[in-house]
Amino acid sequence: MWRNYRWVRLVLPLFACLAAVPFAAAAKPLAKPAVKPMRGAANNEPLGSLKYYPTPERPVGWRGDGTGRYPGATPPTVWERKAVGNSYATKGIVWMQPLPNIGVSTPIVVGDRIFLTGEVSDLICLDKKTGRILWIRSNREFESLTPEELKEDPEYGTTLAPLAQQLSKLNSDVAEVLNAALSNPKAAKLAEPALKAKKDLDKKIQDAQTAIDKKLFNRYWAQAVFGFAGQTPTSDGKNVYAFFTTGVSVCYDLNGNRKWIARGSGGGSEHGNFASPLLCDNRLIVWANELRAYEADSGKLAWTVPAKAGNTYGSLFHLKSGGEDVAGFQWGNFVRVRDGQAVWQPGAFGDCVATPIVDGDYIYAHEGYPKNNKGAFKAFKIPASTSDKKIEPAFTFNLEWGENEMVVDKQTNPFARGFVASPLLVDGLIYQVTQGGGLLVNDAATGEQVYRKVLPLHPRTEYWNWSGAAASPTAAGKFVYLLDNQGNTLVIKPGRKYEVVAENSIAELTNDQKQKQNLATPIFEGARMYYRTADFLYCIGDK
């Protein structure tokens, strides 16, 4: 009897603390009142249009709808941020919101709000018009445990739950000081104590977790190079979903109220896991050396399928086969969405890096590791049925360079001819940018090379932490946007010849005057471009 009474005393405070955690930050509103999802929003508007609004049938996520095309946009072509003495001069920048921590994920737009992820486990919501941070929600691993698992150690309630409450409060404080810096750059220094306190508290929570169970809460060290929050969130217009490489998956409504949290494997390759999730047929599908699906409404695990892979920079993508929804992963692992049945042969594309794209009856994907352009790029015919045995290549693309083009230095940039960025298909042509800044344009119907160009970009390509031109080519309105990892963007016209519209740059310098690395792919809506860098989210375009 005494033993049961002791457990009641320990567990009741734990449940009280945990119940308060997801909603604590909402007690201190930062900008505007709660919003309701748009009902009956037009679903036939093109992506990039101000009238486009995501739905369960047309969700928004990695590269918008996965294609990297925003035909409804009327995008900006000219902007600049350059260093002038100890400050910066800007042109064409509507706002630039300081972010609480690093991240390489792409933002998404849902109505009047923008969502993106940040280290270590943050989902961040901003006001689209002003850039102000509306809320920050952290999602620590222990919060995904079941009530039965939480009972196994009283430290979850006595130590971790109070720390999570402190973090929720601190997230509100961080948002306030960063919002102050939005309108007054000189106030950025004032944000440093709060940002440091947040990082220190994050570490304290992690140390407390591993003290309870090191095996359960240990994180893969290599993921820290680019972070645990590299995945782009996704939304059906009603909720927003995120996956972190801590293994945590979460669902929030648009006002920041957590609806569910779950956890499974978070592993990846030697360089980590950056596979953005897929929302399809009321299921959130994630990859972490397995493909697993959660029921979007409840977070209940629907199925898991082993899906081992080597390099894991790429994301999930959606296709149809014989009327069935199929989820694909970068390596060529495919699963039927409704029941988790693995289809075709596993690992059909091999050790590739870039996320494939789907158009019509074809998947366009690299086959094999792309270092020095050795991995072939092919068009694979989508099988007529999920009961077929194999997925077969239809033709191979010509990605040749001249001997004196894209010279590879094995010491400093051995990956200059490799690919991290995903392909882009526009008007029958496929655009690809190598890590070293080389542009290859091919005919999508035949694979024949239309032209190639060493771009006037300046990417850094070094082993391990300088990935070169990693942001994927993007089409918005009438233009194609090509980026390196040093703040430079080329705007070109699509077509069978190379024609530059504008060259733009955003300077973000370290204390030793070196450019910070930026890896995220931009998105477009209306006359604006949203562009995430190491320290900021930029809104570029019309005021």
PDB file of N, CA, C and O in Angstrom, residues 469-518:
ATOM      1  N   ALA A 469      27.130  24.200 -53.473  1.00  0.00           N
ATOM      2  CA  ALA A 469      25.816  24.677 -53.909  1.00  0.00           C
ATOM      3  C   ALA A 469      24.795  23.583 -53.601  1.00  0.00           C
ATOM      4  O   ALA A 469      24.533  22.705 -54.420  1.00  0.00           O
ATOM      5  N   ALA A 470      24.217  23.646 -52.407  1.00  0.00           N
ATOM      6  CA  ALA A 470      23.309  22.597 -51.939  1.00  0.00           C
ATOM      7  C   ALA A 470      21.847  22.987 -52.064  1.00  0.00           C
ATOM      8  O   ALA A 470      20.972  22.114 -52.087  1.00  0.00           O
ATOM      9  N   ALA A 471      21.542  24.286 -52.094  1.00  0.00           N
ATOM     10  CA  ALA A 471      20.157  24.723 -52.268  1.00  0.00           C
ATOM     11  C   ALA A 471      19.677  24.336 -53.664  1.00  0.00           C
ATOM     12  O   ALA A 471      20.394  24.512 -54.652  1.00  0.00           O
ATOM     13  N   SER A 472      18.474  23.806 -53.751  1.00  0.00           N
ATOM     14  CA  SER A 472      17.975  23.291 -55.031  1.00  0.00           C
ATOM     15  C   SER A 472      17.518  24.417 -55.959  1.00  0.00           C
ATOM     16  O   SER A 472      16.963  25.420 -55.496  1.00  0.00           O
ATOM     17  N   PRO A 473      17.727  24.267 -57.267  1.00  0.00           N
ATOM     18  CA  PRO A 473      17.195  25.244 -58.219  1.00  0.00           C
ATOM     19  C   PRO A 473      15.683  25.372 -58.059  1.00  0.00           C
ATOM     20  O   PRO A 473      14.987  24.389 -57.767  1.00  0.00           O
ATOM     21  N   THR A 474      15.199  26.587 -58.234  1.00  0.00           N
ATOM     22  CA  THR A 474      13.784  26.871 -58.009  1.00  0.00           C
ATOM     23  C   THR A 474      13.246  27.710 -59.160  1.00  0.00           C
ATOM     24  O   THR A 474      13.934  28.605 -59.660  1.00  0.00           O
ATOM     25  N   ALA A 475      12.011  27.422 -59.567  1.00  0.00           N
ATOM     26  CA  ALA A 475      11.351  28.209 -60.610  1.00  0.00           C
ATOM     27  C   ALA A 475      10.217  29.004 -59.981  1.00  0.00           C
ATOM     28  O   ALA A 475       9.385  28.448 -59.254  1.00  0.00           O
ATOM     29  N   ALA A 476      10.186  30.302 -60.251  1.00  0.00           N
ATOM     30  CA  ALA A 476       9.112  31.153 -59.743  1.00  0.00           C
ATOM     31  C   ALA A 476       8.697  32.100 -60.858  1.00  0.00           C
ATOM     32  O   ALA A 476       9.538  32.807 -61.424  1.00  0.00           O
ATOM     33  N   GLY A 477       7.395  32.117 -61.162  1.00  0.00           N
ATOM     34  CA  GLY A 477       6.928  32.967 -62.256  1.00  0.00           C
ATOM     35  C   GLY A 477       7.642  32.612 -63.547  1.00  0.00           C
ATOM     36  O   GLY A 477       7.622  31.469 -63.995  1.00  0.00           O
ATOM     37  N   LYS A 478       8.353  33.590 -64.101  1.00  0.00           N
ATOM     38  CA  LYS A 478       9.030  33.410 -65.387  1.00  0.00           C
ATOM     39  C   LYS A 478      10.530  33.168 -65.253  1.00  0.00           C
ATOM     40  O   LYS A 478      11.253  33.223 -66.253  1.00  0.00           O
ATOM     41  N   PHE A 479      11.017  32.886 -64.040  1.00  0.00           N
ATOM     42  CA  PHE A 479      12.458  32.832 -63.841  1.00  0.00           C
ATOM     43  C   PHE A 479      12.885  31.574 -63.094  1.00  0.00           C
ATOM     44  O   PHE A 479      12.089  30.916 -62.421  1.00  0.00           O
ATOM     45  N   VAL A 480      14.180  31.272 -63.207  1.00  0.00           N
ATOM     46  CA  VAL A 480      14.816  30.186 -62.471  1.00  0.00           C
ATOM     47  C   VAL A 480      15.874  30.795 -61.560  1.00  0.00           C
ATOM     48  O   VAL A 480      16.638  31.670 -61.981  1.00  0.00           O
ATOM     49  N   TYR A 481      15.924  30.307 -60.310  1.00  0.00           N
ATOM     50  CA  TYR A 481      16.829  30.844 -59.295  1.00  0.00           C
ATOM     51  C   TYR A 481      17.861  29.779 -58.923  1.00  0.00           C
ATOM     52  O   TYR A 481      17.502  28.648 -58.573  1.00  0.00           O
ATOM     53  N   LEU A 482      19.146  30.156 -59.003  1.00  0.00           N
ATOM     54  CA  LEU A 482      20.261  29.253 -58.737  1.00  0.00           C
ATOM     55  C   LEU A 482      21.120  29.853 -57.632  1.00  0.00           C
ATOM     56  O   LEU A 482      21.501  31.025 -57.711  1.00  0.00           O
ATOM     57  N   LEU A 483      21.469  29.049 -56.614  1.00  0.00           N
ATOM     58  CA  LEU A 483      22.162  29.574 -55.445  1.00  0.00           C
ATOM     59  C   LEU A 483      23.435  28.792 -55.151  1.00  0.00           C
ATOM     60  O   LEU A 483      23.526  27.592 -55.439  1.00  0.00           O
ATOM     61  N   ASP A 484      24.415  29.482 -54.530  1.00  0.00           N
ATOM     62  CA  ASP A 484      25.545  28.779 -53.942  1.00  0.00           C
ATOM     63  C   ASP A 484      25.367  28.771 -52.426  1.00  0.00           C
ATOM     64  O   ASP A 484      24.274  29.061 -51.922  1.00  0.00           O
ATOM     65  N   ASN A 485      26.401  28.460 -51.676  1.00  0.00           N
ATOM     66  CA  ASN A 485      26.289  28.468 -50.217  1.00  0.00           C
ATOM     67  C   ASN A 485      26.997  29.668 -49.592  1.00  0.00           C
ATOM     68  O   ASN A 485      27.303  29.665 -48.399  1.00  0.00           O
ATOM     69  N   GLN A 486      27.239  30.699 -50.412  1.00  0.00           N
ATOM     70  CA  GLN A 486      27.946  31.893 -49.952  1.00  0.00           C
ATOM     71  C   GLN A 486      27.113  33.162 -50.147  1.00  0.00           C
ATOM     72  O   GLN A 486      27.649  34.251 -50.315  1.00  0.00           O
ATOM     73  N   GLY A 487      25.788  32.998 -50.150  1.00  0.00           N
ATOM     74  CA  GLY A 487      24.900  34.144 -50.208  1.00  0.00           C
ATOM     75  C   GLY A 487      24.595  34.671 -51.594  1.00  0.00           C
ATOM     76  O   GLY A 487      23.931  35.706 -51.726  1.00  0.00           O
ATOM     77  N   ASN A 488      25.040  33.988 -52.650  1.00  0.00           N
ATOM     78  CA  ASN A 488      24.856  34.473 -54.017  1.00  0.00           C
ATOM     79  C   ASN A 488      23.706  33.748 -54.717  1.00  0.00           C
ATOM     80  O   ASN A 488      23.544  32.533 -54.564  1.00  0.00           O
ATOM     81  N   THR A 489      22.940  34.510 -55.500  1.00  0.00           N
ATOM     82  CA  THR A 489      21.819  33.953 -56.259  1.00  0.00           C
ATOM     83  C   THR A 489      21.849  34.493 -57.678  1.00  0.00           C
ATOM     84  O   THR A 489      21.946  35.703 -57.889  1.00  0.00           O
ATOM     85  N   LEU A 490      21.761  33.600 -58.652  1.00  0.00           N
ATOM     86  CA  LEU A 490      21.606  33.976 -60.055  1.00  0.00           C
ATOM     87  C   LEU A 490      20.149  33.803 -60.456  1.00  0.00           C
ATOM     88  O   LEU A 490      19.526  32.781 -60.123  1.00  0.00           O
ATOM     89  N   VAL A 491      19.625  34.788 -61.149  1.00  0.00           N
ATOM     90  CA  VAL A 491      18.288  34.688 -61.734  1.00  0.00           C
ATOM     91  C   VAL A 491      18.468  34.564 -63.237  1.00  0.00           C
ATOM     92  O   VAL A 491      19.076  35.431 -63.866  1.00  0.00           O
ATOM     93  N   ILE A 492      17.976  33.464 -63.807  1.00  0.00           N
ATOM     94  CA  ILE A 492      18.114  33.261 -65.245  1.00  0.00           C
ATOM     95  C   ILE A 492      16.746  33.013 -65.866  1.00  0.00           C
ATOM     96  O   ILE A 492      15.782  32.695 -65.169  1.00  0.00           O
ATOM     97  N   LYS A 493      16.672  33.159 -67.186  1.00  0.00           N
ATOM     98  CA  LYS A 493      15.454  32.825 -67.912  1.00  0.00           C
ATOM     99  C   LYS A 493      15.486  31.347 -68.271  1.00  0.00           C
ATOM    100  O   LYS A 493      16.521  30.824 -68.684  1.00  0.00           O
ATOM    101  N   PRO A 494      14.381  30.648 -68.110  1.00  0.00           N
ATOM    102  CA  PRO A 494      14.342  29.257 -68.570  1.00  0.00           C
ATOM    103  C   PRO A 494      14.393  29.216 -70.093  1.00  0.00           C
ATOM    104  O   PRO A 494      13.928  30.139 -70.762  1.00  0.00           O
ATOM    105  N   GLY A 495      14.945  28.159 -70.634  1.00  0.00           N
ATOM    106  CA  GLY A 495      15.019  28.041 -72.086  1.00  0.00           C
ATOM    107  C   GLY A 495      16.271  27.305 -72.504  1.00  0.00           C
ATOM    108  O   GLY A 495      17.078  26.859 -71.687  1.00  0.00           O
ATOM    109  N   ARG A 496      16.466  27.231 -73.792  1.00  0.00           N
ATOM    110  CA  ARG A 496      17.529  26.404 -74.354  1.00  0.00           C
ATOM    111  C   ARG A 496      18.850  27.143 -74.491  1.00  0.00           C
ATOM    112  O   ARG A 496      19.805  26.609 -75.056  1.00  0.00           O
ATOM    113  N   LYS A 497      18.891  28.386 -73.998  1.00  0.00           N
ATOM    114  CA  LYS A 497      20.167  29.090 -73.946  1.00  0.00           C
ATOM    115  C   LYS A 497      20.290  29.797 -72.598  1.00  0.00           C
ATOM    116  O   LYS A 497      19.291  30.141 -71.968  1.00  0.00           O
ATOM    117  N   TYR A 498      21.525  30.007 -72.198  1.00  0.00           N
ATOM    118  CA  TYR A 498      21.804  30.621 -70.900  1.00  0.00           C
ATOM    119  C   TYR A 498      21.634  32.129 -71.003  1.00  0.00           C
ATOM    120  O   TYR A 498      22.298  32.787 -71.797  1.00  0.00           O
ATOM    121  N   GLU A 499      20.723  32.675 -70.205  1.00  0.00           N
ATOM    122  CA  GLU A 499      20.453  34.118 -70.241  1.00  0.00           C
ATOM    123  C   GLU A 499      20.227  34.614 -68.817  1.00  0.00           C
ATOM    124  O   GLU A 499      19.243  34.263 -68.169  1.00  0.00           O
ATOM    125  N   VAL A 500      21.154  35.440 -68.335  1.00  0.00           N
ATOM    126  CA  VAL A 500      21.098  35.944 -66.966  1.00  0.00           C
ATOM    127  C   VAL A 500      20.195  37.161 -66.892  1.00  0.00           C
ATOM    128  O   VAL A 500      20.296  38.084 -67.710  1.00  0.00           O
ATOM    129  N   VAL A 501      19.346  37.190 -65.868  1.00  0.00           N
ATOM    130  CA  VAL A 501      18.479  38.331 -65.600  1.00  0.00           C
ATOM    131  C   VAL A 501      19.105  39.229 -64.535  1.00  0.00           C
ATOM    132  O   VAL A 501      19.102  40.448 -64.652  1.00  0.00           O
ATOM    133  N   ALA A 502      19.655  38.614 -63.483  1.00  0.00           N
ATOM    134  CA  ALA A 502      20.235  39.401 -62.386  1.00  0.00           C
ATOM    135  C   ALA A 502      21.175  38.524 -61.567  1.00  0.00           C
ATOM    136  O   ALA A 502      21.053  37.292 -61.550  1.00  0.00           O
ATOM    137  N   GLU A 503      22.124  39.171 -60.905  1.00  0.00           N
ATOM    138  CA  GLU A 503      23.010  38.524 -59.938  1.00  0.00           C
ATOM    139  C   GLU A 503      22.850  39.248 -58.606  1.00  0.00           C
ATOM    140  O   GLU A 503      22.975  40.474 -58.545  1.00  0.00           O
ATOM    141  N   ASN A 504      22.571  38.492 -57.557  1.00  0.00           N
ATOM    142  CA  ASN A 504      22.281  39.090 -56.250  1.00  0.00           C
ATOM    143  C   ASN A 504      23.133  38.446 -55.166  1.00  0.00           C
ATOM    144  O   ASN A 504      23.572  37.301 -55.305  1.00  0.00           O
ATOM    145  N   SER A 505      23.336  39.190 -54.077  1.00  0.00           N
ATOM    146  CA  SER A 505      24.117  38.632 -52.981  1.00  0.00           C
ATOM    147  C   SER A 505      23.593  39.145 -51.643  1.00  0.00           C
ATOM    148  O   SER A 505      23.080  40.260 -51.544  1.00  0.00           O
ATOM    149  N   ILE A 506      23.714  38.292 -50.650  1.00  0.00           N
ATOM    150  CA  ILE A 506      23.388  38.652 -49.275  1.00  0.00           C
ATOM    151  C   ILE A 506      24.616  38.341 -48.425  1.00  0.00           C
ATOM    152  O   ILE A 506      25.024  37.173 -48.315  1.00  0.00           O
ATOM    153  N   ALA A 507      25.188  39.361 -47.854  1.00  0.00           N
ATOM    154  CA  ALA A 507      26.369  39.186 -47.014  1.00  0.00           C
ATOM    155  C   ALA A 507      25.952  38.950 -45.570  1.00  0.00           C
ATOM    156  O   ALA A 507      25.149  39.701 -45.016  1.00  0.00           O
ATOM    157  N   GLU A 508      26.488  37.887 -44.991  1.00  0.00           N
ATOM    158  CA  GLU A 508      26.386  37.623 -43.551  1.00  0.00           C
ATOM    159  C   GLU A 508      27.775  37.168 -43.119  1.00  0.00           C
ATOM    160  O   GLU A 508      28.171  36.033 -43.381  1.00  0.00           O
ATOM    161  N   LEU A 509      28.509  38.058 -42.485  1.00  0.00           N
ATOM    162  CA  LEU A 509      29.913  37.806 -42.213  1.00  0.00           C
ATOM    163  C   LEU A 509      30.154  37.377 -40.773  1.00  0.00           C
ATOM    164  O   LEU A 509      29.481  37.841 -39.850  1.00  0.00           O
ATOM    165  N   THR A 510      31.121  36.491 -40.603  1.00  0.00           N
ATOM    166  CA  THR A 510      31.568  36.108 -39.270  1.00  0.00           C
ATOM    167  C   THR A 510      32.482  37.196 -38.725  1.00  0.00           C
ATOM    168  O   THR A 510      32.800  38.173 -39.415  1.00  0.00           O
ATOM    169  N   ASN A 511      32.928  37.014 -37.505  1.00  0.00           N
ATOM    170  CA  ASN A 511      33.817  38.018 -36.892  1.00  0.00           C
ATOM    171  C   ASN A 511      35.130  38.167 -37.641  1.00  0.00           C
ATOM    172  O   ASN A 511      35.764  39.228 -37.594  1.00  0.00           O
ATOM    173  N   ASP A 512      35.559  37.107 -38.321  1.00  0.00           N
ATOM    174  CA  ASP A 512      36.796  37.210 -39.115  1.00  0.00           C
ATOM    175  C   ASP A 512      36.510  37.537 -40.579  1.00  0.00           C
ATOM    176  O   ASP A 512      37.327  37.287 -41.456  1.00  0.00           O
ATOM    177  N   GLN A 513      35.303  38.080 -40.841  1.00  0.00           N
ATOM    178  CA  GLN A 513      34.915  38.602 -42.160  1.00  0.00           C
ATOM    179  C   GLN A 513      34.767  37.523 -43.236  1.00  0.00           C
ATOM    180  O   GLN A 513      34.883  37.803 -44.421  1.00  0.00           O
ATOM    181  N   LYS A 514      34.496  36.305 -42.825  1.00  0.00           N
ATOM    182  CA  LYS A 514      34.201  35.252 -43.783  1.00  0.00           C
ATOM    183  C   LYS A 514      32.690  35.079 -43.898  1.00  0.00           C
ATOM    184  O   LYS A 514      31.960  35.238 -42.929  1.00  0.00           O
ATOM    185  N   GLN A 515      32.246  34.746 -45.098  1.00  0.00           N
ATOM    186  CA  GLN A 515      30.820  34.580 -45.334  1.00  0.00           C
ATOM    187  C   GLN A 515      30.305  33.317 -44.653  1.00  0.00           C
ATOM    188  O   GLN A 515      30.907  32.250 -44.738  1.00  0.00           O
ATOM    189  N   LYS A 516      29.170  33.434 -43.971  1.00  0.00           N
ATOM    190  CA  LYS A 516      28.547  32.274 -43.362  1.00  0.00           C
ATOM    191  C   LYS A 516      27.901  31.411 -44.437  1.00  0.00           C
ATOM    192  O   LYS A 516      27.484  31.902 -45.486  1.00  0.00           O
ATOM    193  N   GLN A 517      27.811  30.136 -44.162  1.00  0.00           N
ATOM    194  CA  GLN A 517      27.243  29.198 -45.130  1.00  0.00           C
ATOM    195  C   GLN A 517      25.719  29.200 -45.055  1.00  0.00           C
ATOM    196  O   GLN A 517      25.139  29.179 -43.973  1.00  0.00           O
ATOM    197  N   ASN A 518      25.069  29.246 -46.210  1.00  0.00           N
ATOM    198  CA  ASN A 518      23.612  29.108 -46.263  1.00  0.00           C
ATOM    199  C   ASN A 518      23.258  27.945 -47.195  1.00  0.00           C
ATOM    200  O   ASN A 518      23.836  27.809 -48.272  1.00  0.00           O
TER     201      ASN A 518
END
